[in-house]
CSV table of C-alpha atoms in Angstrom, one decimal:
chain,number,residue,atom,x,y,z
I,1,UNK,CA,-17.6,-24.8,-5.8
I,2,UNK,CA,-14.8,-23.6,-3.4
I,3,UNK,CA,-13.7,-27.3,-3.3
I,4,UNK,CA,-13.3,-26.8,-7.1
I,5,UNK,CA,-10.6,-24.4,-7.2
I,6,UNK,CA,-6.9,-25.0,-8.1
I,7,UNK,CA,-5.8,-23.8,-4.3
I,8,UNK,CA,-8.5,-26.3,-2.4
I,9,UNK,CA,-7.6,-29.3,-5.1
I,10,UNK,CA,-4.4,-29.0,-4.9
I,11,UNK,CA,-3.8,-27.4,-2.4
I,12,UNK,CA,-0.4,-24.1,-1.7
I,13,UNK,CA,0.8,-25.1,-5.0
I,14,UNK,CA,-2.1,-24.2,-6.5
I,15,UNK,CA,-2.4,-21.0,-5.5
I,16,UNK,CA,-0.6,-18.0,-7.7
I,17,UNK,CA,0.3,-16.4,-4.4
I,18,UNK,CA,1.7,-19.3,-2.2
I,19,UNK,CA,5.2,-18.2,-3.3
I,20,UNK,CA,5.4,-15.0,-2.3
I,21,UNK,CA,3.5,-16.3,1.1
I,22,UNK,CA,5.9,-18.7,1.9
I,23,UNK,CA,9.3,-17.0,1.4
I,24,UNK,CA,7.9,-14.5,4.6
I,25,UNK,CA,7.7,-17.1,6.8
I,26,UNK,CA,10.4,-17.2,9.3
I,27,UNK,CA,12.0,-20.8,9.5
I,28,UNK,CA,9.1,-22.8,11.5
I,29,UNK,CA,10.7,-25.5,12.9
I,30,UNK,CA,10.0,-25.9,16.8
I,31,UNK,CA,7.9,-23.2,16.4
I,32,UNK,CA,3.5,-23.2,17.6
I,33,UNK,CA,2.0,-21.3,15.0
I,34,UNK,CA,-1.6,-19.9,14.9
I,35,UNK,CA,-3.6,-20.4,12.0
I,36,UNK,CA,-6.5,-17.7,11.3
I,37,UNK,CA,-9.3,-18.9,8.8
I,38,UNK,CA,-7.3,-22.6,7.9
I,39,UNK,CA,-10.3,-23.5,6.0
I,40,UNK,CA,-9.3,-26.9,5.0
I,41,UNK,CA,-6.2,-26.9,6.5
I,42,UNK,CA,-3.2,-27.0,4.4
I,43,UNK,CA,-1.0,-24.2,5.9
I,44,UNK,CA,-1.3,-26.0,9.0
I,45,UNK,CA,-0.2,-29.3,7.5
I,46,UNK,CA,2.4,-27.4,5.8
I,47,UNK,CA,3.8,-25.8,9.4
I,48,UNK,CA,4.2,-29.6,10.4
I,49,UNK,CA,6.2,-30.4,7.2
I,50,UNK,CA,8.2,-27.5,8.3
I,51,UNK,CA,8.4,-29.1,12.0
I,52,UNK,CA,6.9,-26.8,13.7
I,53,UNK,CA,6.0,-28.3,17.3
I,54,UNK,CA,2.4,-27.3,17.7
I,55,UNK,CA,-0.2,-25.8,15.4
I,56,UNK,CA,-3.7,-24.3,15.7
I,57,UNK,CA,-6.0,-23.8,13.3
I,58,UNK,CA,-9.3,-21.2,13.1
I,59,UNK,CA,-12.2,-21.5,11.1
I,60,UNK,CA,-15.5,-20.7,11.5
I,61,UNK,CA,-16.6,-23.2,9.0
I,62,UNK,CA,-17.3,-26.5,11.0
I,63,UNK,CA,-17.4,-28.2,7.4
I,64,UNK,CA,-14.1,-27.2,6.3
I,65,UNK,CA,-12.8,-27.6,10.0
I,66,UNK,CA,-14.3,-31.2,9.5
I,67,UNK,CA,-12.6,-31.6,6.0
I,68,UNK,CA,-9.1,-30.7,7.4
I,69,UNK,CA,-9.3,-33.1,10.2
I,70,UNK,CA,-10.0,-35.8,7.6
I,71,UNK,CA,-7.0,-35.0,6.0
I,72,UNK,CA,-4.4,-35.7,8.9
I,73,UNK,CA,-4.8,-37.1,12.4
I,74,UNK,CA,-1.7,-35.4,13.4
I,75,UNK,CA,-1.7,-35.3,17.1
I,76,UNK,CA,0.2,-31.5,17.0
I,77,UNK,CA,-2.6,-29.8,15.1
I,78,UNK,CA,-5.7,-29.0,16.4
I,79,UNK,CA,-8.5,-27.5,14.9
I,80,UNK,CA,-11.1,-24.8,16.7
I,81,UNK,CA,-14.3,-23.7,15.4
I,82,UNK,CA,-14.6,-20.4,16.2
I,83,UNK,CA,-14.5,-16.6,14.2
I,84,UNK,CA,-11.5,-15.1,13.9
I,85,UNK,CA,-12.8,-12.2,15.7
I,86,UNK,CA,-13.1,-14.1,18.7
I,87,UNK,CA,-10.1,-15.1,19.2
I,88,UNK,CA,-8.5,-14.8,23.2
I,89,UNK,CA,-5.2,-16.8,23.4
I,90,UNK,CA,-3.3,-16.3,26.4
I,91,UNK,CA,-0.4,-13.7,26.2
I,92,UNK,CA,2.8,-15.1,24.5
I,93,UNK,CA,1.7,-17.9,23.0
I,94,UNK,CA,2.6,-18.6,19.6
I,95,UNK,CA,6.1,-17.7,17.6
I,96,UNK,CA,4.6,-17.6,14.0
I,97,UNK,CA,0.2,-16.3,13.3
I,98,UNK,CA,-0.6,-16.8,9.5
I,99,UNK,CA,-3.6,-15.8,7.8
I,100,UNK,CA,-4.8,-16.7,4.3
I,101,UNK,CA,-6.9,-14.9,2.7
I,102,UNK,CA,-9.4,-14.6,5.9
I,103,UNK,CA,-9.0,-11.3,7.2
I,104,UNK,CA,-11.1,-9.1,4.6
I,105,UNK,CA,-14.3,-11.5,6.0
I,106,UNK,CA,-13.5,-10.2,9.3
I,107,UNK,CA,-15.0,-6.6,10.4
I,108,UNK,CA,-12.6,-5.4,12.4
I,109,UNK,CA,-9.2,-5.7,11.3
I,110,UNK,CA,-7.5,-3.5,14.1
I,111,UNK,CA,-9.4,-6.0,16.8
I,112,UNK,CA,-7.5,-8.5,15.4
I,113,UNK,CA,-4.2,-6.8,15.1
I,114,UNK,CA,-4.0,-6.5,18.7
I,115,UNK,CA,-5.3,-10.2,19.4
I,116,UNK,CA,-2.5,-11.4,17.5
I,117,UNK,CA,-0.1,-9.2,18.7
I,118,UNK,CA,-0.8,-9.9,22.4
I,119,UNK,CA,-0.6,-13.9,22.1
I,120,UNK,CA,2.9,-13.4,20.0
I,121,UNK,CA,5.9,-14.0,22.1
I,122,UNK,CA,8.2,-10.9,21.6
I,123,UNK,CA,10.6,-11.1,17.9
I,124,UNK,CA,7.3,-13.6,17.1
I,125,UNK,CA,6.4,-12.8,13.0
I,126,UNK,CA,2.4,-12.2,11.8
I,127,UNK,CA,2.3,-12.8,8.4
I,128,UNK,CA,-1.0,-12.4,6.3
I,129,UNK,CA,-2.7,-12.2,3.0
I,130,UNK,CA,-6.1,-10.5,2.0
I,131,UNK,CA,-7.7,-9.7,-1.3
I,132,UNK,CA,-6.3,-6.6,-2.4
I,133,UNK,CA,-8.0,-3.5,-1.4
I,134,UNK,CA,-8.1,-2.6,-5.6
I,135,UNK,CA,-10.0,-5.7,-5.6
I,136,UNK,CA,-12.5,-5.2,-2.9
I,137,UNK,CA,-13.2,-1.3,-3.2
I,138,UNK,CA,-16.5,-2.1,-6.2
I,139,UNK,CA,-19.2,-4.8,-4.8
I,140,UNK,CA,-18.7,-6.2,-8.4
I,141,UNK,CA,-15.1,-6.8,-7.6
I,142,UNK,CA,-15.1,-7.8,-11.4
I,143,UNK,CA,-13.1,-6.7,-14.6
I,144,UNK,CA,-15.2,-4.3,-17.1
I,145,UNK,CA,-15.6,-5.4,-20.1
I,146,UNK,CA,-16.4,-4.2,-23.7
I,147,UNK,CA,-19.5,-5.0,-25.4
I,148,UNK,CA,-17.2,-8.2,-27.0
I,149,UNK,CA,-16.8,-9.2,-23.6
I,150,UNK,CA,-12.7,-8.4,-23.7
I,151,UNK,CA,-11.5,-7.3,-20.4
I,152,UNK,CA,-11.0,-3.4,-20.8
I,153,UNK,CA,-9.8,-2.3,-17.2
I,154,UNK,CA,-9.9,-3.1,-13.9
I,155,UNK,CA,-12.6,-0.7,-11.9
I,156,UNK,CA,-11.7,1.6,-9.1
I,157,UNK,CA,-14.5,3.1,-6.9
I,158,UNK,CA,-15.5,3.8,-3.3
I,159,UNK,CA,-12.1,3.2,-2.5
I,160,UNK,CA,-12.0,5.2,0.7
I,161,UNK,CA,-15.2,4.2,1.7
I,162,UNK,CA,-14.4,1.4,4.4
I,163,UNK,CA,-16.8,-1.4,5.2
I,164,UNK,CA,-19.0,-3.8,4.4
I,165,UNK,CA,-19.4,-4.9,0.4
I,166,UNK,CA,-22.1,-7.7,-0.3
I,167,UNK,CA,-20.5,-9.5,-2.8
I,168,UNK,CA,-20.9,-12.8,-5.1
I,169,UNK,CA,-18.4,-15.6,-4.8
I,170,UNK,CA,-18.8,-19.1,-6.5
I,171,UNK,CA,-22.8,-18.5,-6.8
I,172,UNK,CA,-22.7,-17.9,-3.0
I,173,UNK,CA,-23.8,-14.2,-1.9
I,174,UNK,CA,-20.8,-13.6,0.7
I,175,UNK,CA,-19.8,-10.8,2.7
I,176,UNK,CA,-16.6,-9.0,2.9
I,177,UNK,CA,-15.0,-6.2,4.9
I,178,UNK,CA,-12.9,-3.3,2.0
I,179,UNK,CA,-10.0,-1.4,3.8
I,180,UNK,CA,-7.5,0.5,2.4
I,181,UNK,CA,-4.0,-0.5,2.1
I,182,UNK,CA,-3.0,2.3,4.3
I,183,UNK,CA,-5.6,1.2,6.9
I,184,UNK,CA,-3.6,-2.5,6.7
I,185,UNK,CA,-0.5,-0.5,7.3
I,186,UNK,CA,-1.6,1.6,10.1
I,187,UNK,CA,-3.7,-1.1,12.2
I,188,UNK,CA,-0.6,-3.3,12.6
I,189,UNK,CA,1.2,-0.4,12.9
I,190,UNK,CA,-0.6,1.3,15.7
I,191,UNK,CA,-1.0,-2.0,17.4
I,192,UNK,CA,2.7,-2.0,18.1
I,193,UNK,CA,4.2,-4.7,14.7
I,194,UNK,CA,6.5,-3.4,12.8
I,195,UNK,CA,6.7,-3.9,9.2
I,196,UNK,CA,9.1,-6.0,7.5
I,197,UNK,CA,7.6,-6.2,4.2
I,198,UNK,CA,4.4,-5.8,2.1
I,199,UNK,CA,4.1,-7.8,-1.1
I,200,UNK,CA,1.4,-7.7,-3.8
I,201,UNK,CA,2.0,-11.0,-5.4
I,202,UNK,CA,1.8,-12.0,-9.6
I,203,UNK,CA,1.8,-15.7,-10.5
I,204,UNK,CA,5.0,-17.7,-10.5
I,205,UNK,CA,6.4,-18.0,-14.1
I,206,UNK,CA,5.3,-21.1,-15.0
I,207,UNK,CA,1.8,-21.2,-13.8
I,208,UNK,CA,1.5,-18.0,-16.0
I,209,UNK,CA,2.8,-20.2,-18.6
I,210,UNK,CA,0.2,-22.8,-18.1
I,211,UNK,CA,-3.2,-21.0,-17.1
I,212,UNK,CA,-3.3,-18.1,-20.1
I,213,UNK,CA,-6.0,-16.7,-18.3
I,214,UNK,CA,-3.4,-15.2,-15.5
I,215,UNK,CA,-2.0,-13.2,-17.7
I,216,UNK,CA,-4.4,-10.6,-16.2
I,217,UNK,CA,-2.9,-11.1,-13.0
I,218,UNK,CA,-0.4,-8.5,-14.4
I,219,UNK,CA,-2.8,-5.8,-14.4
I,220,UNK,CA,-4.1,-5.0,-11.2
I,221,UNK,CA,-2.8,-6.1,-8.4
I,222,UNK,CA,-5.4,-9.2,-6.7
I,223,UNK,CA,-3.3,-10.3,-3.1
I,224,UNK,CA,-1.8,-8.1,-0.3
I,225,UNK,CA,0.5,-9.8,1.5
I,226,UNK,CA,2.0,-8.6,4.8
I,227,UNK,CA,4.7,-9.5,7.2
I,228,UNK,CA,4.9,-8.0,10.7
I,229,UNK,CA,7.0,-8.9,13.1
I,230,UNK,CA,6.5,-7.9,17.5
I,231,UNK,CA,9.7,-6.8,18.1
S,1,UNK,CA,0.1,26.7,-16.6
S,2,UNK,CA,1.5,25.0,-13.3
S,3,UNK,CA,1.0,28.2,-11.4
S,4,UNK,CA,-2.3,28.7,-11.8
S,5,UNK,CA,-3.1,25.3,-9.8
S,6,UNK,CA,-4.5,26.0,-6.5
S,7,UNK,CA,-1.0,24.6,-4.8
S,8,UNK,CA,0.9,26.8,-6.6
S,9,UNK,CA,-1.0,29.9,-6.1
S,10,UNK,CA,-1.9,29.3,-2.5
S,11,UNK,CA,0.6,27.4,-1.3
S,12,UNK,CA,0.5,24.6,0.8
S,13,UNK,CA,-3.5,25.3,2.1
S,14,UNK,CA,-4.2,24.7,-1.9
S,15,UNK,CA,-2.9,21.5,-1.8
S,16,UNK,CA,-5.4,18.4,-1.0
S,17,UNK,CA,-3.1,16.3,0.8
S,18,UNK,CA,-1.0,18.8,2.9
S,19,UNK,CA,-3.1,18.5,5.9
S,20,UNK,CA,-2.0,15.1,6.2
S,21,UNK,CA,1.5,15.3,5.1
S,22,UNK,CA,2.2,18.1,8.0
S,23,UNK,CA,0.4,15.8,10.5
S,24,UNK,CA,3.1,13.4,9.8
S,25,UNK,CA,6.4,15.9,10.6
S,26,UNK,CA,8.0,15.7,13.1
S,27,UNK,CA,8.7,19.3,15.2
S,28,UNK,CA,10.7,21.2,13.4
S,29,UNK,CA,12.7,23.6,15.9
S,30,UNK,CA,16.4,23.7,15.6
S,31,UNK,CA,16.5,20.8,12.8
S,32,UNK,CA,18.2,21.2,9.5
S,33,UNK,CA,15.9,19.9,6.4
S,34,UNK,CA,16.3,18.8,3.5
S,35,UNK,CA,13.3,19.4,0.7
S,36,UNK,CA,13.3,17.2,-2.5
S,37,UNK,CA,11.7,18.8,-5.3
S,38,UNK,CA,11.3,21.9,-3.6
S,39,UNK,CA,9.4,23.8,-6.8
S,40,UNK,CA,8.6,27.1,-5.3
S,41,UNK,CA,9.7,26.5,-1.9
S,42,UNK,CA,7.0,26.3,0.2
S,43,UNK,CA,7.8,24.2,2.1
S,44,UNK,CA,10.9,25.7,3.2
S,45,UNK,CA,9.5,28.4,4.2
S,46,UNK,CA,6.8,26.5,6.7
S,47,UNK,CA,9.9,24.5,7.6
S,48,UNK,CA,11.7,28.1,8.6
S,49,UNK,CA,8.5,29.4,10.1
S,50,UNK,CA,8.5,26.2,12.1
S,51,UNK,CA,11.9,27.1,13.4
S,52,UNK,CA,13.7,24.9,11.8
S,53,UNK,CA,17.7,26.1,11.9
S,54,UNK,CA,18.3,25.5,8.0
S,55,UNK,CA,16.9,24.1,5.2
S,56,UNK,CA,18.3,22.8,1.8
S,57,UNK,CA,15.4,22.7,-1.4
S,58,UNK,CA,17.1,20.6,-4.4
S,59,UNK,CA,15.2,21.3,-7.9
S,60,UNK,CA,15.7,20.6,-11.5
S,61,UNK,CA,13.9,23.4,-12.3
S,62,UNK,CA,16.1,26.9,-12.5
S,63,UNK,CA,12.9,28.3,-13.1
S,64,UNK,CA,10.9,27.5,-10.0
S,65,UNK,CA,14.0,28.3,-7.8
S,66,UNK,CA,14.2,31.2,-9.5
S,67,UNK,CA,10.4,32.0,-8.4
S,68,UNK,CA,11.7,30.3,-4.8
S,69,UNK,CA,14.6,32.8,-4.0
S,70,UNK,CA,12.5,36.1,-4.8
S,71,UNK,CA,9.6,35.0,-2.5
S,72,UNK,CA,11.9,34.9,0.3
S,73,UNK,CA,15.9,36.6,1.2
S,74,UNK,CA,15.7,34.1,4.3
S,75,UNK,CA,19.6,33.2,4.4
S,76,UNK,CA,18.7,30.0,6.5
S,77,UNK,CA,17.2,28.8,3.1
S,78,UNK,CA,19.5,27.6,0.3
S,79,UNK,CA,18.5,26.4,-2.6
S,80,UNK,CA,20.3,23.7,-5.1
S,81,UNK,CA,19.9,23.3,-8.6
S,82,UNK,CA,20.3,19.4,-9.1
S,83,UNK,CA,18.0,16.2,-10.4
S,84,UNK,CA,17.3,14.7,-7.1
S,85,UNK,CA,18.6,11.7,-8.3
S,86,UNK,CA,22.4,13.3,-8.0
S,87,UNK,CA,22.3,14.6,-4.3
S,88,UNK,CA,25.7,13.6,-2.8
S,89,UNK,CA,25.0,14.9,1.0
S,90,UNK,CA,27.3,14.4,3.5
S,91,UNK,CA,26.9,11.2,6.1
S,92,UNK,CA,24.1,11.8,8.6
S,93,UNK,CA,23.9,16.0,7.9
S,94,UNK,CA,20.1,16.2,8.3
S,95,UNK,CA,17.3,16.0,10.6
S,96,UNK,CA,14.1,15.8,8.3
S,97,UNK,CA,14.1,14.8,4.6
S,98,UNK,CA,11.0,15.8,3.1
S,99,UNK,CA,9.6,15.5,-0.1
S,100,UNK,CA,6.2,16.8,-1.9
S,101,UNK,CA,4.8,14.7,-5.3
S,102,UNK,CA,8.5,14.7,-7.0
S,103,UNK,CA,9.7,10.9,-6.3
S,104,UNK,CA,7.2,9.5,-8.7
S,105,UNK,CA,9.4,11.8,-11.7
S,106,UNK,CA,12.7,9.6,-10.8
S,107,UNK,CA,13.3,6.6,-12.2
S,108,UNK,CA,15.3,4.5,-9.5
S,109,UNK,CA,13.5,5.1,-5.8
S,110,UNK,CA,15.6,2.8,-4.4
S,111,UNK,CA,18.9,5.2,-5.1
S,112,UNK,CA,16.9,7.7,-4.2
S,113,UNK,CA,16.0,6.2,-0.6
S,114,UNK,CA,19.3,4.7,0.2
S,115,UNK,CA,21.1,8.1,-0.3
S,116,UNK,CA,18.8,9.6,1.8
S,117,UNK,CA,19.7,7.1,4.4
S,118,UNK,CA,23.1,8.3,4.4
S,119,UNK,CA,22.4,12.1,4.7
S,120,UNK,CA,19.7,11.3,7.7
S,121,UNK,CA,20.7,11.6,11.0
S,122,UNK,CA,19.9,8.4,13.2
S,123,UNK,CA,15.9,9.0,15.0
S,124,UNK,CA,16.0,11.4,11.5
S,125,UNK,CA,12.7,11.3,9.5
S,126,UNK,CA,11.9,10.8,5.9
S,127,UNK,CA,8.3,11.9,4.6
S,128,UNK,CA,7.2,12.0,1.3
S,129,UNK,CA,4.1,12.1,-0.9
S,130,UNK,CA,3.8,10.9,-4.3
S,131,UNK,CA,1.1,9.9,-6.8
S,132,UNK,CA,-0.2,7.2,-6.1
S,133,UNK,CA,0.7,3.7,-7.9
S,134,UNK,CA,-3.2,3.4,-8.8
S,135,UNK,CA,-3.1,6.8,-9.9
S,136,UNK,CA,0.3,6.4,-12.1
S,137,UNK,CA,-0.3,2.7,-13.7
S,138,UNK,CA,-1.8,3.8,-16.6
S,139,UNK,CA,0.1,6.5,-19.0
S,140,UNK,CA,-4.0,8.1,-19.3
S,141,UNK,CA,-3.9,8.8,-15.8
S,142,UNK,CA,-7.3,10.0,-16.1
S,143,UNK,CA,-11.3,8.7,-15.2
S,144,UNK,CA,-13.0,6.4,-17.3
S,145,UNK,CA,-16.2,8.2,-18.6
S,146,UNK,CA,-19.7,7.4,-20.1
S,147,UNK,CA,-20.7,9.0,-23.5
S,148,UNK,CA,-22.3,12.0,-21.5
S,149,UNK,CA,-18.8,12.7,-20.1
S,150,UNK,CA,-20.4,10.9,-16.5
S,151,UNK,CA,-17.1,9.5,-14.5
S,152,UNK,CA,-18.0,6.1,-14.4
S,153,UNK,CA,-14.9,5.0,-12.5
S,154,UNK,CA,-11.0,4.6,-12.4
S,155,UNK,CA,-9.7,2.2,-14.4
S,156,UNK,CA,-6.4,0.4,-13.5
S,157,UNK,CA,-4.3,-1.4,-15.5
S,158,UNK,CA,-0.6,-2.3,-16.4
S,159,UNK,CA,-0.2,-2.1,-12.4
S,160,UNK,CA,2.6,-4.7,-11.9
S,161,UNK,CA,4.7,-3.3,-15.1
S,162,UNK,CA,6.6,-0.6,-13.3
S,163,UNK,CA,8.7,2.1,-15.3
S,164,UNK,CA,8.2,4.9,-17.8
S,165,UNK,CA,4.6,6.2,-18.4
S,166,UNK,CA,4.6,9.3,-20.9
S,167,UNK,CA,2.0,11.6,-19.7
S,168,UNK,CA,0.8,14.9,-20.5
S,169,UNK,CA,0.4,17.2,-17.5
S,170,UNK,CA,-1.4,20.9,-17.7
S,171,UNK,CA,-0.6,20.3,-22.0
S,172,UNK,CA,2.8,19.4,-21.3
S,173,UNK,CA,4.5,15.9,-22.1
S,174,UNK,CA,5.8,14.7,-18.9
S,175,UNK,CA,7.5,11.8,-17.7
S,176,UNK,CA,7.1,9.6,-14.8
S,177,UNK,CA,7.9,6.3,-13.5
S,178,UNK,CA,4.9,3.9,-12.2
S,179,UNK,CA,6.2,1.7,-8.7
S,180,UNK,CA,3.8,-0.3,-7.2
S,181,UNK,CA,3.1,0.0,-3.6
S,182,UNK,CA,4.7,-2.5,-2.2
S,183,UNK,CA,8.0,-1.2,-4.0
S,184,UNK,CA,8.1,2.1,-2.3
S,185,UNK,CA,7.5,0.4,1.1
S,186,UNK,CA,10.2,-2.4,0.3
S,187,UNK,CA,12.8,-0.3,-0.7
S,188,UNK,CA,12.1,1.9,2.0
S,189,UNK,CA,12.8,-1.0,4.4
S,190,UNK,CA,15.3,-2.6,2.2
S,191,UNK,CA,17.0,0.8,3.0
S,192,UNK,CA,17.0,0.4,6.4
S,193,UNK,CA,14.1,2.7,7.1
S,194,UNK,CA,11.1,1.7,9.8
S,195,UNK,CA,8.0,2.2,8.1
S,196,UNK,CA,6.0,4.8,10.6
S,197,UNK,CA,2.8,5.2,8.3
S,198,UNK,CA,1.3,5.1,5.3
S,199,UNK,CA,-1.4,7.8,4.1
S,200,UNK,CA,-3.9,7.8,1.2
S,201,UNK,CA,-5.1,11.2,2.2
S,202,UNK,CA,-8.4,12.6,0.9
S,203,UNK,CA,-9.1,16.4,0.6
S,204,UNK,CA,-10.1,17.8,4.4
S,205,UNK,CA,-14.1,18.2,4.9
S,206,UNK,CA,-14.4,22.4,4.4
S,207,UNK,CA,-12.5,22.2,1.1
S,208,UNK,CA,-14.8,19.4,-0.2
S,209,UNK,CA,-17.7,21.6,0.9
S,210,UNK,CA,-16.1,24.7,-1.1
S,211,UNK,CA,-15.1,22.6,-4.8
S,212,UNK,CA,-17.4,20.1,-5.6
S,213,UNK,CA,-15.5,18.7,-7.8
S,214,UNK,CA,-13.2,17.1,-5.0
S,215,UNK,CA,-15.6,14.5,-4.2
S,216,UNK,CA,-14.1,12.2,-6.7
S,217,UNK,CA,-11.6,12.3,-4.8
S,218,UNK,CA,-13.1,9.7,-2.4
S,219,UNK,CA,-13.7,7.7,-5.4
S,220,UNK,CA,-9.9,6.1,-5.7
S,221,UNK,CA,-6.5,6.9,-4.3
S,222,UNK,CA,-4.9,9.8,-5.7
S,223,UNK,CA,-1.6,10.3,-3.1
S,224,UNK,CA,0.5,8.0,-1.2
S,225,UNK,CA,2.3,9.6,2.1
S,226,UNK,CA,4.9,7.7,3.7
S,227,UNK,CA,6.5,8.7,6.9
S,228,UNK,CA,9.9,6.7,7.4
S,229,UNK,CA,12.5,6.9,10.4
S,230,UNK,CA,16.6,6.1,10.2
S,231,UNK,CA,16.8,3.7,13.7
């Protein structure tokens, strides 16, 4: 199923967020970047577009890992099965860490915060995005509807109650990890980055136009996107 | 009707959030503050019993610096009859800019936040709280309930449309403008301000012990505190 979705067919430009991602990168050429959760790999392909010199990717999926080394044999990638948690790169390491839409699988986002910001070389930018914490507070992590089944609201609850939420994803039972934005905030904060901006991303324009069904997208917010930079 | 409300009656220990806010101060000794929306002036006088050297409270409201002046003849404290959104302070005249649940009644925080850049002093601090964004997105601003008057949940909507949201407050028709929270952050930064956190406070443990009522209040995200520095 996850192979079905506009962002794993086709890929950045498929996702509604991708936009706003992309204009917080910092220019990536000559640049090793770190890649946490690539799943099938297409921000890592996309840092080689952009010239970066060397790019690893993270997954803990050995299928997708397996999937993203069909799609390139790029000699400047490579690919590491491994959880994000886990993670132990030697200090200074990579200019640029990206995340997509990983880090509310992963327990302990703090852990990570001070991973990242030890193997970043100093002025090195971590940018990130997770479902929104509006979106992960309810298990359901669903709209409520009416008895005509029209989208009424978007439900808030539990939202300062942190931790695990045993969800359903594509027909799959998964597991994810609700935060608060201020938690997001304060982990990278505490861990030493400092913030350069926090975006929660609507669909470009024309992909509104073209997929009616985003017009939702304008009522809650679904992505929170964060750049931090070691400075 | 405003009076009545625990804040206003008790002052700053009636108030939910003010725990956290006065966590994120800075000391206070010898510095000259400036308090946005400084209703009854409470916080100018913990900012005088903190030792700060002199404070400024700006209000719209003759009426609540009325009540302001006669609960204190402290000649440190002066206070200014002004929307906030007119202040006109001289270049880098203050230490601490404060402000308690006012920002979210002006309609351009990004005026707002540059002119306090220019009356902070550089290391100066800016810390605010308004409602929060999930709080002010829609103009109901209230719980969602069941036909037994049960709080189901909070329901969010219109979140990305930011602007105007007629409310009634206490009986009263009030006005307010809905950001997002990644516009108070950006326009912060955009500023020139250092994000140095970011709150959703929840009520401390005694006082949800004492009004049961307040447990709701870990159900969504009622305030957003940010504390910001001029580097």
């Amino acid at each position: 199923e996850y192979e079905k979705m506009p962002r794993s067919a086709k890929g950045l430009e498929g996702a509604g967020e991708w936009h706003v991602f992309k204009a917080l990168l910092p220019d990536l050429r000559n640049k090793s970047v770190l890649d946490l959760g690539c799943g099938f790999g297409w921000h890592c392909r996309y840092a080689r577009e952009q010239k970066a010199s060397k790019v690893v990717g993270v997954d803990i999926s050995e299928k997708m890992l397996q999937r993203a080394r069909e799609m390139t044999n790029d000699p400047y990638i490579s690919y590491i099965r491994m959880p994000i948690e886990d993670i132990n790169f030697s200090k200074e390491q990579f200019d640029v860490v990206i995340s997509s839409l990983a880090l509310h699988y992963v327990e302990s986002f703090k852990a990570v915060c001070q991973k990242v910001f030890t193997c970043l070389k100093t002025g090195g930018a971590f940018v990130f995005s997770v479902e929104h914490p509006i979106f992960t507070c309810r298990k359901e992590q669903d709209w409520y509807y009416d008895d005509h089944g029209n989208r009424l609201h978007w439900p808030v609850d539990h939202y300062h109650s942190e931790g695990m939420r045993k969800t359903a994803f594509l027909t799959e039972n998964v597991i994810k990890y609700h935060r608060t934005v201020s938690t997001y905030i304060n982990d990278l904060i505490r861990s030493g980055f400092n913030i350069r901006a926090v975006k929660e991303p609507v669909p470009p324009e024309k992909m509104l136009m073209r997929l009616p069904e985003m017009k939702d997208e304008w009522r809650r917010p679904m992505f929170l996107i964060i750049s931090a930079e070691k400075t």
